PDB file of C-alpha atoms in Angstrom:
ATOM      1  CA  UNK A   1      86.278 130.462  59.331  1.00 48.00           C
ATOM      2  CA  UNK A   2      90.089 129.199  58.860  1.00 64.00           C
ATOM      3  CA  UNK A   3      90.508 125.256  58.838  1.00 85.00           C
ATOM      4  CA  UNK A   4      93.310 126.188  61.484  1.00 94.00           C
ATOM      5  CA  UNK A   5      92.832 126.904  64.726  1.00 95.00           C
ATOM      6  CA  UNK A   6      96.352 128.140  65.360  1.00 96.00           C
ATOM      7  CA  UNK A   7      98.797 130.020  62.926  1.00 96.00           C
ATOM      8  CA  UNK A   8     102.420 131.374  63.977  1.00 96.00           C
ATOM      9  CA  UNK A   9     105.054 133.017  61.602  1.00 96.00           C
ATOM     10  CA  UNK A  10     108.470 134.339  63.369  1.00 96.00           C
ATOM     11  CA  UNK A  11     107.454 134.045  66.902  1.00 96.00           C
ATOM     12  CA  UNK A  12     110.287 135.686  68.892  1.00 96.00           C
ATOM     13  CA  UNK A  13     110.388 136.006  72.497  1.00 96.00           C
ATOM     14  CA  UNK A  14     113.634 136.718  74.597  1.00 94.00           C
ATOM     15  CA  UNK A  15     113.849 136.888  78.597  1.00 93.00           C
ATOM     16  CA  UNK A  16     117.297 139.308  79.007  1.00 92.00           C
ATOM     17  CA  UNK A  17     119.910 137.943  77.177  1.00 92.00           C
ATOM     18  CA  UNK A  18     118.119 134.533  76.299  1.00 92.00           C
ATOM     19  CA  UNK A  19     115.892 133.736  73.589  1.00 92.00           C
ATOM     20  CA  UNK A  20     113.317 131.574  74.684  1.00 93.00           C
ATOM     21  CA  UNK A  21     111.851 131.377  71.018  1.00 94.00           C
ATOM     22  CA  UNK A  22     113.643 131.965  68.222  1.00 94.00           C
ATOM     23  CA  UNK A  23     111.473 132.657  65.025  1.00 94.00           C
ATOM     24  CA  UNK A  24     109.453 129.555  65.429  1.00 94.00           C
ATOM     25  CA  UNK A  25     106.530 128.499  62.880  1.00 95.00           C
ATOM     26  CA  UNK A  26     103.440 126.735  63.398  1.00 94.00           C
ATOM     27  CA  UNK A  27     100.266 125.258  61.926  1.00 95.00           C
ATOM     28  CA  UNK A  28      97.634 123.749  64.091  1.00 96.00           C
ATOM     29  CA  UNK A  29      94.354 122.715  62.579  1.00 95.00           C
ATOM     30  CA  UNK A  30      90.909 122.181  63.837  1.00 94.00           C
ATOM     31  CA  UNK A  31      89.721 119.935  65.774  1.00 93.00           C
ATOM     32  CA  UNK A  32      93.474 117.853  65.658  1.00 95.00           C
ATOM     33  CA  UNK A  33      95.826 116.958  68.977  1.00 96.00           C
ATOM     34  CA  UNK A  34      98.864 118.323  68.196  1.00 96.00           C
ATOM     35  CA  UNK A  35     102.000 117.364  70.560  1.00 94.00           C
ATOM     36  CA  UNK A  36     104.866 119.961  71.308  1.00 93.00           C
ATOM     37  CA  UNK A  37     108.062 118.219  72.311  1.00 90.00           C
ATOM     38  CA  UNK A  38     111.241 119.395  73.196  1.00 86.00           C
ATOM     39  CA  UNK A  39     113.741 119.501  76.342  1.00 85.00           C
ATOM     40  CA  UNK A  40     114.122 121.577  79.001  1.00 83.00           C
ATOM     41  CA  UNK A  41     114.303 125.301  78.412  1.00 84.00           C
ATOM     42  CA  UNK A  42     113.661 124.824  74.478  1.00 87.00           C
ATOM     43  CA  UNK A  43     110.664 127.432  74.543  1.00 89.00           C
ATOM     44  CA  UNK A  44     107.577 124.858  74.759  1.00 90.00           C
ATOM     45  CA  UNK A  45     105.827 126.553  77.684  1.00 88.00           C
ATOM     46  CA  UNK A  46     106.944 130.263  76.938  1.00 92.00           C
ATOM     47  CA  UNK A  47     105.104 129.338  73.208  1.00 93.00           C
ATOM     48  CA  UNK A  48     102.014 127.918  75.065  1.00 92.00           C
ATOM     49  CA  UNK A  49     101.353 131.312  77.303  1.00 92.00           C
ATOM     50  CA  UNK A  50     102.414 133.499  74.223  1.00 95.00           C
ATOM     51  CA  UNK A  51      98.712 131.227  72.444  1.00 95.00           C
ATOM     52  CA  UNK A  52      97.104 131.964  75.108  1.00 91.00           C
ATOM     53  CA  UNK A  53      97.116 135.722  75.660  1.00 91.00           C
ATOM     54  CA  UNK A  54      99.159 135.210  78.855  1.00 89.00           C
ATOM     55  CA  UNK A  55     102.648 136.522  77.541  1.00 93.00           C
ATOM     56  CA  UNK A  56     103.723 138.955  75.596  1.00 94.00           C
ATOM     57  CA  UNK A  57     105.876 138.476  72.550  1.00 96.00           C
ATOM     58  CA  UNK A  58     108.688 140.275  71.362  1.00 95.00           C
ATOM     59  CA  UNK A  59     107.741 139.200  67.775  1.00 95.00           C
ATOM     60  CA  UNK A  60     106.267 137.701  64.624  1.00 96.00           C
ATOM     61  CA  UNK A  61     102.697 136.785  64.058  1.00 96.00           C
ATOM     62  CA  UNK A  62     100.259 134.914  65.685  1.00 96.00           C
ATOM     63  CA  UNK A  63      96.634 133.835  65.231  1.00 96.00           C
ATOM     64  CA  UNK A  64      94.619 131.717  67.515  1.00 96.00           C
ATOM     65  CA  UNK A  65      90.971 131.375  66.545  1.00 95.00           C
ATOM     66  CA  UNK A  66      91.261 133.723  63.955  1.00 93.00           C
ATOM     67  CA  UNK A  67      92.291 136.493  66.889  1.00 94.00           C
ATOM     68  CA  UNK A  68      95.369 137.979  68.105  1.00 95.00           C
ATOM     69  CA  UNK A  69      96.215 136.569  71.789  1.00 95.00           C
ATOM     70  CA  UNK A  70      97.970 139.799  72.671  1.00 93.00           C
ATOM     71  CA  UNK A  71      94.607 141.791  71.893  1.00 93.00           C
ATOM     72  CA  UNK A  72      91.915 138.766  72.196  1.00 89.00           C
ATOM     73  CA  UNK A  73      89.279 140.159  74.537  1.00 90.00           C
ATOM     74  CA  UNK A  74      86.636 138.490  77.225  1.00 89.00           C
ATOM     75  CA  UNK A  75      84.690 136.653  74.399  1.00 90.00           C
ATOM     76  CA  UNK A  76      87.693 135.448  72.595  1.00 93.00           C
ATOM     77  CA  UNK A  77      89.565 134.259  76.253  1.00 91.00           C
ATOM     78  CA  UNK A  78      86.144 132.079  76.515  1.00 91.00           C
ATOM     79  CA  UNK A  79      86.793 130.150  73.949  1.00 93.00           C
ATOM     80  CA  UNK A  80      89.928 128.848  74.899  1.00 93.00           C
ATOM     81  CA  UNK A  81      91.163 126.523  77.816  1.00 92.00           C
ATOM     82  CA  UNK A  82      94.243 126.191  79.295  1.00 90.00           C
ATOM     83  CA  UNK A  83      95.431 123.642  82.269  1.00 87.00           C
ATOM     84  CA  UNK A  84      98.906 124.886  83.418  1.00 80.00           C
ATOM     85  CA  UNK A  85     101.060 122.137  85.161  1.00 73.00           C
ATOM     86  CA  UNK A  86     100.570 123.580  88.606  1.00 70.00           C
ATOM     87  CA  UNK A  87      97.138 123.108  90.151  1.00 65.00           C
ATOM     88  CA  UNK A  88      94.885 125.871  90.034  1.00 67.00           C
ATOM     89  CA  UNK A  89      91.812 125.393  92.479  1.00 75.00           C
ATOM     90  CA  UNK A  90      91.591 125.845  96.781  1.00 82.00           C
ATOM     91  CA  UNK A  91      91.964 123.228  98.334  1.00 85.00           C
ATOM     92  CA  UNK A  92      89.469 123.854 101.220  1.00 88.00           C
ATOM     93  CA  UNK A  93      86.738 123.574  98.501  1.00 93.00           C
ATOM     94  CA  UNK A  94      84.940 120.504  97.413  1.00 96.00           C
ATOM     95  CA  UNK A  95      85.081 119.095  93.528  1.00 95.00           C
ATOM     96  CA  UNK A  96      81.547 120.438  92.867  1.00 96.00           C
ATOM     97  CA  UNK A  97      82.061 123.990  94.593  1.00 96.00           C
ATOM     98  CA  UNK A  98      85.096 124.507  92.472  1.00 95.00           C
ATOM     99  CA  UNK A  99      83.527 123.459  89.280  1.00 95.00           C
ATOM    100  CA  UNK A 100      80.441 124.928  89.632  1.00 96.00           C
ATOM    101  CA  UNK A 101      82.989 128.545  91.165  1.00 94.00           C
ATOM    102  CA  UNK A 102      84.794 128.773  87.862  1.00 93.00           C
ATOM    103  CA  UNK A 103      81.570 128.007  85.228  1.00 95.00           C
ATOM    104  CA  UNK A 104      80.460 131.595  86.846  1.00 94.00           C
ATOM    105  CA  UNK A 105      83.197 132.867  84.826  1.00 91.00           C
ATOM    106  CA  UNK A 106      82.173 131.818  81.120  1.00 92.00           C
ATOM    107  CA  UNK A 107      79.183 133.161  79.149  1.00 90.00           C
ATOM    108  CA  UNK A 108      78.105 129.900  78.142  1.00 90.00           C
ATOM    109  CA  UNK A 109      79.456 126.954  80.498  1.00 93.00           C
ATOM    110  CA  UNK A 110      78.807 123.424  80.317  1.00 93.00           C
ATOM    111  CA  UNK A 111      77.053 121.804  82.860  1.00 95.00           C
ATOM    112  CA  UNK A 112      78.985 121.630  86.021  1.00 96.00           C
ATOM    113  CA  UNK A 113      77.435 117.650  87.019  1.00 95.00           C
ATOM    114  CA  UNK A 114      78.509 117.044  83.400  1.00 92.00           C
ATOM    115  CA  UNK A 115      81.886 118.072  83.142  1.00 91.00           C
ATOM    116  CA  UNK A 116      82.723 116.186  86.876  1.00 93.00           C
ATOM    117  CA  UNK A 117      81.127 113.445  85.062  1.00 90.00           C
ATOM    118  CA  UNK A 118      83.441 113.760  81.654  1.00 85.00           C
ATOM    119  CA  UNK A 119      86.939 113.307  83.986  1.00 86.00           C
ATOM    120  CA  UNK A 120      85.856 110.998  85.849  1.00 86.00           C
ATOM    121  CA  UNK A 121      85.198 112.477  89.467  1.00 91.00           C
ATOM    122  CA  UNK A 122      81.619 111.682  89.905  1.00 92.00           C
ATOM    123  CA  UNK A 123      82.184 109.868  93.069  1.00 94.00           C
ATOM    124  CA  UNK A 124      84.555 112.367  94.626  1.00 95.00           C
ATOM    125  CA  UNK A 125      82.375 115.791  93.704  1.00 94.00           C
ATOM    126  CA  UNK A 126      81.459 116.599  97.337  1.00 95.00           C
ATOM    127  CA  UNK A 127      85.353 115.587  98.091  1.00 95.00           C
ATOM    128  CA  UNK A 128      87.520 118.180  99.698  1.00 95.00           C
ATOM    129  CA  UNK A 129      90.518 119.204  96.891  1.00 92.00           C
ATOM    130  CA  UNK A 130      93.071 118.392  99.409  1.00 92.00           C
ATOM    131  CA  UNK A 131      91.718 115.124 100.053  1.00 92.00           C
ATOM    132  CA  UNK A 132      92.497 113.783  96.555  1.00 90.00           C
ATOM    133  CA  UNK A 133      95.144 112.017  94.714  1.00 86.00           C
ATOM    134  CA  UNK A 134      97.905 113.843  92.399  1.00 81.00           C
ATOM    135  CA  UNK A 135      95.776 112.204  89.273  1.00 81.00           C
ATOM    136  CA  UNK A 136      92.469 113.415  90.829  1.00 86.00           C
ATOM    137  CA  UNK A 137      93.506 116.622  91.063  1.00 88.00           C
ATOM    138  CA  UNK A 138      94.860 116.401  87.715  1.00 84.00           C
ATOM    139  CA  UNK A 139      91.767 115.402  86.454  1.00 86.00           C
ATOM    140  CA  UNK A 140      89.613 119.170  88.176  1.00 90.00           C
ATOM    141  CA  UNK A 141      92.449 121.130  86.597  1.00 89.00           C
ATOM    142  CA  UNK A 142      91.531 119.802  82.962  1.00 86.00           C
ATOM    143  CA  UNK A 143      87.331 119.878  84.646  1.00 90.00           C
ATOM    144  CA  UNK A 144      88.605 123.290  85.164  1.00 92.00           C
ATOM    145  CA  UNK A 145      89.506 123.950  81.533  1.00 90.00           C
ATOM    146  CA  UNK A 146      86.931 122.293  79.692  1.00 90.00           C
ATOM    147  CA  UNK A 147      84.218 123.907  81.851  1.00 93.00           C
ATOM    148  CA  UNK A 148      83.785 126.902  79.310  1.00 92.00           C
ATOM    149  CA  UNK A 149      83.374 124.670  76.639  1.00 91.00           C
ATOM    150  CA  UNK A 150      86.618 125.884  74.578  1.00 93.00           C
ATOM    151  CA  UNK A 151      87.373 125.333  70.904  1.00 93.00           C
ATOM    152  CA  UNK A 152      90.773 124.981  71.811  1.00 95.00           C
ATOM    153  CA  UNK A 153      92.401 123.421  75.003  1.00 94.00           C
ATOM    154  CA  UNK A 154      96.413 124.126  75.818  1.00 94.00           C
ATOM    155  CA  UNK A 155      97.520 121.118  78.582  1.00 91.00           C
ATOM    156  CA  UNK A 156     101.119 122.319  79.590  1.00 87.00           C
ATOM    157  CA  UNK A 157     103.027 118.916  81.191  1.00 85.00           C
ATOM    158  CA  UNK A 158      99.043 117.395  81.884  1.00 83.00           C
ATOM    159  CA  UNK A 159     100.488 114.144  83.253  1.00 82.00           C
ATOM    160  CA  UNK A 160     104.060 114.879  85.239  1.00 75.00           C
ATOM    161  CA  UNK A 161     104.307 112.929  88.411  1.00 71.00           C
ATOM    162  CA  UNK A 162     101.307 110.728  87.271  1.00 75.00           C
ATOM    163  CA  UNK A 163     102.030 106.517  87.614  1.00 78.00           C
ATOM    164  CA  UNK A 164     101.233 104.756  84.426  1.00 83.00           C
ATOM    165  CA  UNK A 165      97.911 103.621  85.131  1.00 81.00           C
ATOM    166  CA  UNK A 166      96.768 107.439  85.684  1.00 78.00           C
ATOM    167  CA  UNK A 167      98.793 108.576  82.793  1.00 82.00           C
ATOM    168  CA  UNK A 168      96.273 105.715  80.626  1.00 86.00           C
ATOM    169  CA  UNK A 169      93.243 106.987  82.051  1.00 82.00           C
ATOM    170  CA  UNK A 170      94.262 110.753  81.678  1.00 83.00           C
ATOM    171  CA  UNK A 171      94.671 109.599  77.838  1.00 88.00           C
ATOM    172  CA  UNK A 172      91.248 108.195  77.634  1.00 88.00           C
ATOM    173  CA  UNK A 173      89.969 111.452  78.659  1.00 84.00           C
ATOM    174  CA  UNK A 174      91.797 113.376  76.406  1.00 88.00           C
ATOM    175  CA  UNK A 175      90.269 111.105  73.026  1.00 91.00           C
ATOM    176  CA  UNK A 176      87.147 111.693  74.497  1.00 87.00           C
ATOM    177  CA  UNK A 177      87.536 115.424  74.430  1.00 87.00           C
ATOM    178  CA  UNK A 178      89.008 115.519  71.092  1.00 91.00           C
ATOM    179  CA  UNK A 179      86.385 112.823  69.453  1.00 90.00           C
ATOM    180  CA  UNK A 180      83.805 116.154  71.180  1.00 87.00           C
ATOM    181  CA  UNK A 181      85.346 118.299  68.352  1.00 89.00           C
ATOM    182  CA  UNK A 182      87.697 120.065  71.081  1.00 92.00           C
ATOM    183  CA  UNK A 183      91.160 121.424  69.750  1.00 95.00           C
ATOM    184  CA  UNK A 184      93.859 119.948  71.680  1.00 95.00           C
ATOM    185  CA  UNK A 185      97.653 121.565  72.193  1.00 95.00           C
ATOM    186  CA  UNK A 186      99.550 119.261  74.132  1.00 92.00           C
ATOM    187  CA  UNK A 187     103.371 119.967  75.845  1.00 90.00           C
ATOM    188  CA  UNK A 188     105.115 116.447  76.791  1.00 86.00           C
ATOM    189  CA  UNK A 189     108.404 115.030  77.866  1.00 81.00           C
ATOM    190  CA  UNK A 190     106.867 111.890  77.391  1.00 83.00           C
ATOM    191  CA  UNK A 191     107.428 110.374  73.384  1.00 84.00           C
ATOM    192  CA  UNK A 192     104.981 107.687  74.348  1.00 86.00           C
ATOM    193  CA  UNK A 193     102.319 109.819  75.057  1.00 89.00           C
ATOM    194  CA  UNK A 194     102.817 112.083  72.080  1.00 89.00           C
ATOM    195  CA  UNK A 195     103.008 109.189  70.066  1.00 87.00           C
ATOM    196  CA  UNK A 196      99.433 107.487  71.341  1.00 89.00           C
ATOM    197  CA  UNK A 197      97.638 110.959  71.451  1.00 92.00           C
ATOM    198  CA  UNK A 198      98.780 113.111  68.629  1.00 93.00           C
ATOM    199  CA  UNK A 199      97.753 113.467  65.252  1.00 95.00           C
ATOM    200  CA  UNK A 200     100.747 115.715  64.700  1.00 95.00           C
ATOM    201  CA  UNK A 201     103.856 117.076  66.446  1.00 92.00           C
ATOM    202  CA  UNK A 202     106.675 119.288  66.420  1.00 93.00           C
ATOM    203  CA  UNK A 203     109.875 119.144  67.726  1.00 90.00           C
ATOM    204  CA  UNK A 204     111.056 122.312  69.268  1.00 90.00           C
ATOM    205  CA  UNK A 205     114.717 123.178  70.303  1.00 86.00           C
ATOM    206  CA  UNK A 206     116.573 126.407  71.013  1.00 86.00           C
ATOM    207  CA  UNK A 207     113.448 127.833  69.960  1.00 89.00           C
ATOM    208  CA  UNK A 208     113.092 126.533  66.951  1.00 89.00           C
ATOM    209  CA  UNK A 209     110.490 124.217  65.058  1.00 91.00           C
ATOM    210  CA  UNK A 210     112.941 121.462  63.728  1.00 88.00           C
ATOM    211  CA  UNK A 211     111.168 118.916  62.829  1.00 87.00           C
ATOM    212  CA  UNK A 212     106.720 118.264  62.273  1.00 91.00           C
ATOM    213  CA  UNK A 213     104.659 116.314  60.875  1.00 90.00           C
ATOM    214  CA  UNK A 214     102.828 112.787  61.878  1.00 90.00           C
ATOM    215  CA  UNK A 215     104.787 110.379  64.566  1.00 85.00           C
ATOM    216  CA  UNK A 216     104.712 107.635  61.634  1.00 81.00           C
ATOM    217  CA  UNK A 217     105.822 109.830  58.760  1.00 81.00           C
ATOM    218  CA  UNK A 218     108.797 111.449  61.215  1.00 81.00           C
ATOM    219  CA  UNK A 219     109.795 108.124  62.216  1.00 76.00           C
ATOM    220  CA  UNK A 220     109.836 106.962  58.263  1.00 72.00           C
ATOM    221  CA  UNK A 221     111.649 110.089  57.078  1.00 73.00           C
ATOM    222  CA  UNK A 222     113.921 110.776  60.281  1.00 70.00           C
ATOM    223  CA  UNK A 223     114.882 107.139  61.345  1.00 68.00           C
ATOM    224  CA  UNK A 224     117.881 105.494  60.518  1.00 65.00           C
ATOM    225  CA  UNK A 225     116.085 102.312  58.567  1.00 73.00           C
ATOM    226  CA  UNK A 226     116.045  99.094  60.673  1.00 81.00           C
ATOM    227  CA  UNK A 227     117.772  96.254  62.590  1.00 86.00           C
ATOM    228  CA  UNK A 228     117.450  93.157  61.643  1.00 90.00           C
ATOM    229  CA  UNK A 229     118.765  90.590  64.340  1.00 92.00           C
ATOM    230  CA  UNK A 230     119.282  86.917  64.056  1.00 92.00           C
ATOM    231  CA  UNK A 231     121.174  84.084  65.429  1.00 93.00           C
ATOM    232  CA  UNK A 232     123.656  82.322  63.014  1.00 90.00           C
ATOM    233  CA  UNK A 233     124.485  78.569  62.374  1.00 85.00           C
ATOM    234  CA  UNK A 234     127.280  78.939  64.873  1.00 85.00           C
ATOM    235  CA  UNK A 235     124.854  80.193  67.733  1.00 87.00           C
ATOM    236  CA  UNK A 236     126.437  83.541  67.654  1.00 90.00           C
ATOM    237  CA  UNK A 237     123.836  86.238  67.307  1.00 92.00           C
ATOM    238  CA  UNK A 238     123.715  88.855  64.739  1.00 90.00           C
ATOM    239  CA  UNK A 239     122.681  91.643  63.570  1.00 90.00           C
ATOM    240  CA  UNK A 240     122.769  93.921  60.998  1.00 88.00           C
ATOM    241  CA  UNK A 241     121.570  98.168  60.254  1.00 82.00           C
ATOM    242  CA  UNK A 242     120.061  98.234  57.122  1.00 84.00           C
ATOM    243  CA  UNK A 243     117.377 100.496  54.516  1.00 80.00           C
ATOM    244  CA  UNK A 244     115.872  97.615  53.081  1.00 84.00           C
ATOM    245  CA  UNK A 245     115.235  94.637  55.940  1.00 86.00           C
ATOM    246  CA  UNK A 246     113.314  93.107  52.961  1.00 89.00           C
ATOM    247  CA  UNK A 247     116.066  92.499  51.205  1.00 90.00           C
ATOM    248  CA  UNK A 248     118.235  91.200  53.907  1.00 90.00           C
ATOM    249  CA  UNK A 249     115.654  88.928  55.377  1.00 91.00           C
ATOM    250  CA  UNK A 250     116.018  87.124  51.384  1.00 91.00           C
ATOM    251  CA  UNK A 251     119.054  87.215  51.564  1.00 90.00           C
ATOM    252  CA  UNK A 252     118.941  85.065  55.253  1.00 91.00           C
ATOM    253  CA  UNK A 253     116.871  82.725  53.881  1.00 91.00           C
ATOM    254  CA  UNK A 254     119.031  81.284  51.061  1.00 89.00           C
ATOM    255  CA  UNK A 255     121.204  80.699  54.440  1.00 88.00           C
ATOM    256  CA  UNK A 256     118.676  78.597  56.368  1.00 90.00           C
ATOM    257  CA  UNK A 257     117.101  75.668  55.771  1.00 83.00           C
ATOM    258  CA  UNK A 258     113.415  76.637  57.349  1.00 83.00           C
ATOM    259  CA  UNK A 259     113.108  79.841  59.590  1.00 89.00           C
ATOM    260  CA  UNK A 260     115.644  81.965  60.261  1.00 92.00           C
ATOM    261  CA  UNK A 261     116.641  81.156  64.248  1.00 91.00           C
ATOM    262  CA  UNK A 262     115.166  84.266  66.155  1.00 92.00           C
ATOM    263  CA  UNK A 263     114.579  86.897  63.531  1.00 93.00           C
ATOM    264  CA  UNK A 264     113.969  90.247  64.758  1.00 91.00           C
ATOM    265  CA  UNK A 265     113.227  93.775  62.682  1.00 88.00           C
ATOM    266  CA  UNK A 266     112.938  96.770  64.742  1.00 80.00           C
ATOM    267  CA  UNK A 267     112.532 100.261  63.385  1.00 75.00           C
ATOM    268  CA  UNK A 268     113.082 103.401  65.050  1.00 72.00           C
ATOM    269  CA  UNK A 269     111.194 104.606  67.486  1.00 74.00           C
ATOM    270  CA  UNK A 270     109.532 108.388  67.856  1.00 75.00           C
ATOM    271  CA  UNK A 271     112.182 107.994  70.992  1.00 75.00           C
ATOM    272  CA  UNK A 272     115.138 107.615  68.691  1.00 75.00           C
ATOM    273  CA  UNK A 273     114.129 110.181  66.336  1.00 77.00           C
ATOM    274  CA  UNK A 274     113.432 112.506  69.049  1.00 78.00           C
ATOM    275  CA  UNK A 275     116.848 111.908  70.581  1.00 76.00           C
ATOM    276  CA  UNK A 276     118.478 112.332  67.081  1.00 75.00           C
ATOM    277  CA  UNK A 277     117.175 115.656  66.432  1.00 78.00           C
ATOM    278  CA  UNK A 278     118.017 117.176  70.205  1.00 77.00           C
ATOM    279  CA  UNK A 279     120.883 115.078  70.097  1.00 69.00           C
ATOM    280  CA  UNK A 280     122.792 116.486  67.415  1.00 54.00           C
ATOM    281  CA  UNK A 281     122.311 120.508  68.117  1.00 47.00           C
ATOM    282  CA  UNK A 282     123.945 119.106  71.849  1.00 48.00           C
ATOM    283  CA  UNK A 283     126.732 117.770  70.106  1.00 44.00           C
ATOM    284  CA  UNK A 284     127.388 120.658  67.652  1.00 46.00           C
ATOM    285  CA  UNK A 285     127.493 122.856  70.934  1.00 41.00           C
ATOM    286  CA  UNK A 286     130.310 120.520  72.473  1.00 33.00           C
ATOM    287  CA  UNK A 287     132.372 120.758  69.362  1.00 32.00           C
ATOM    288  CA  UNK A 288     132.265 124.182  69.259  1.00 32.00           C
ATOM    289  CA  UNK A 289     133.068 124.507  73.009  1.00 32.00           C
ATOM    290  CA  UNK A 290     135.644 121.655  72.563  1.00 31.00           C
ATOM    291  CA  UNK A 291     137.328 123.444  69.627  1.00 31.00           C
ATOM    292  CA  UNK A 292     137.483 126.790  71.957  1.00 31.00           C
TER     293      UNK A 292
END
């Protein structure tokens, strides 16, 4: 058995005369939550469907538990769980009905009580679907994809529209799957949320891989060093970009008598790397168009 759970070389697909991915490369190992980011239209969904058996690719290769998604069969689909961003259960039926409807579908389910349990909708399982909130919903659909017990779970946008305290508790669910063993592949336009779940990311753009690894090492090899701010004898404040805040901060205190009058260091944020990598392939295109 491969340590990786998902392997992609050259994925191509194009829709027409777009290319939704554009020879994209990928690495996703057991039993890790990996984070895809990337704007709008950059091929993050269309790459999630193409792992799942869903869509068809135009080429390169690609292995997902050791299978091919294009030819993966009934026993293979099993073992994999997907929870698209739109909901996918009636709404005339109750929590447990709906559970309980789509276990029938998997050779070996989990427990139905269980799994209501594991999200958190114990108290609502004889609830109506229609009756519940946009997070309690949110909550069935992943219920939904967890119910087959699958090696490897794809969430596609899991928490758009949620409000920050639903987004929190959707997070605590999703350590508690992947402390289970579960393989989690996560789509986000949220850099917070990639940043407190995943144990590795890409960023994808014009469907292309341009940048992976850990949020800490990115931010380390893909920031712009730090800030260091301060406020000056004259009560002016300061501040100053610099590779080696160390350094500086010595440097301010041969200036001061005591502490330095409100020191600050901030480093980049997985934000600010993020926007630097989209950022720049925006800019090259308005050059180009500008230069036209």
């Amino acid at each position: 058995m491969t340590q990786n759970a998902v392997e992609v070389r050259g994925l191509r697909k194009q829709y027409g005369d777009v290319t939704a991915v554009d020879g994209l490369d990928l690495t996703i190992r057991r039993g890790e939550v990996f984070g895809l980011l990337g704007p709008n239209g950059a091929g993050k969904s269309t790459t999630v469907e193409i792992l799942q058996g869903h869509r068809e690719r135009d080429g390169g290769e690609v292995r997902v538990l050791g299978a091919d998604p294009a030819t993966g069969g009934r026993a293979w689909r099993s073992r994999v769980g997907i929870v698209w961003q739109d909901e996918s259960a009636p709404a005339e039926l109750t929590v447990r009905e709906s559970v309980e409807h789509f276990a029938r579908y998997y050779p070996a389910p989990r427990d139905p009580a269980e799994v209501i349990a594991l999200v958190g909708l114990e108290h609502k399982r004889d609830h109506r679907i229609k009756g519940l909130s946009g997070g309690q919903r949110r909550r069935l659909d992943v219920a939904l994809g967890v119910i087959g017990d699958p090696e490897l779970l794809l969430l596609d946008e899991p928490t758009t529209g949620f409000d920050p305290a639903a987004r929190r508790q959707f997070w605590d669910l999703i350590r508690l799957l992947s402390g289970a063993g579960t393989t989690i592949v996560l789509t986000t336009h949220y850099l917070e949320e990639a940043e407190a779940l995943a144990d590795r990311l890409a960023v994808i753009a014009r469907g292309k891989v341009v940048a992976e690894g850990e949020p800490a090492a990115l931010r380390a090899r893909l920031g712009t060093g730090a800030t260091v701010r301060w406020t000056d004898r004259d009560g002016g404040s300061r501040s100053t970009d610099t590779q080696t805040p160390t350094r500086t901060v010595a440097e301010l205190m041969t200036r001061f008598d005591g502490e330095i009058p409100d020191l600050r260091i901030t480093r980049p944020t997985l934000e600010d790397v993020y926007l630097r990598l989209t950022g720049r392939l925006d800019r090259g295109t308005t050059q180009q168009e500008e230069s036209r």
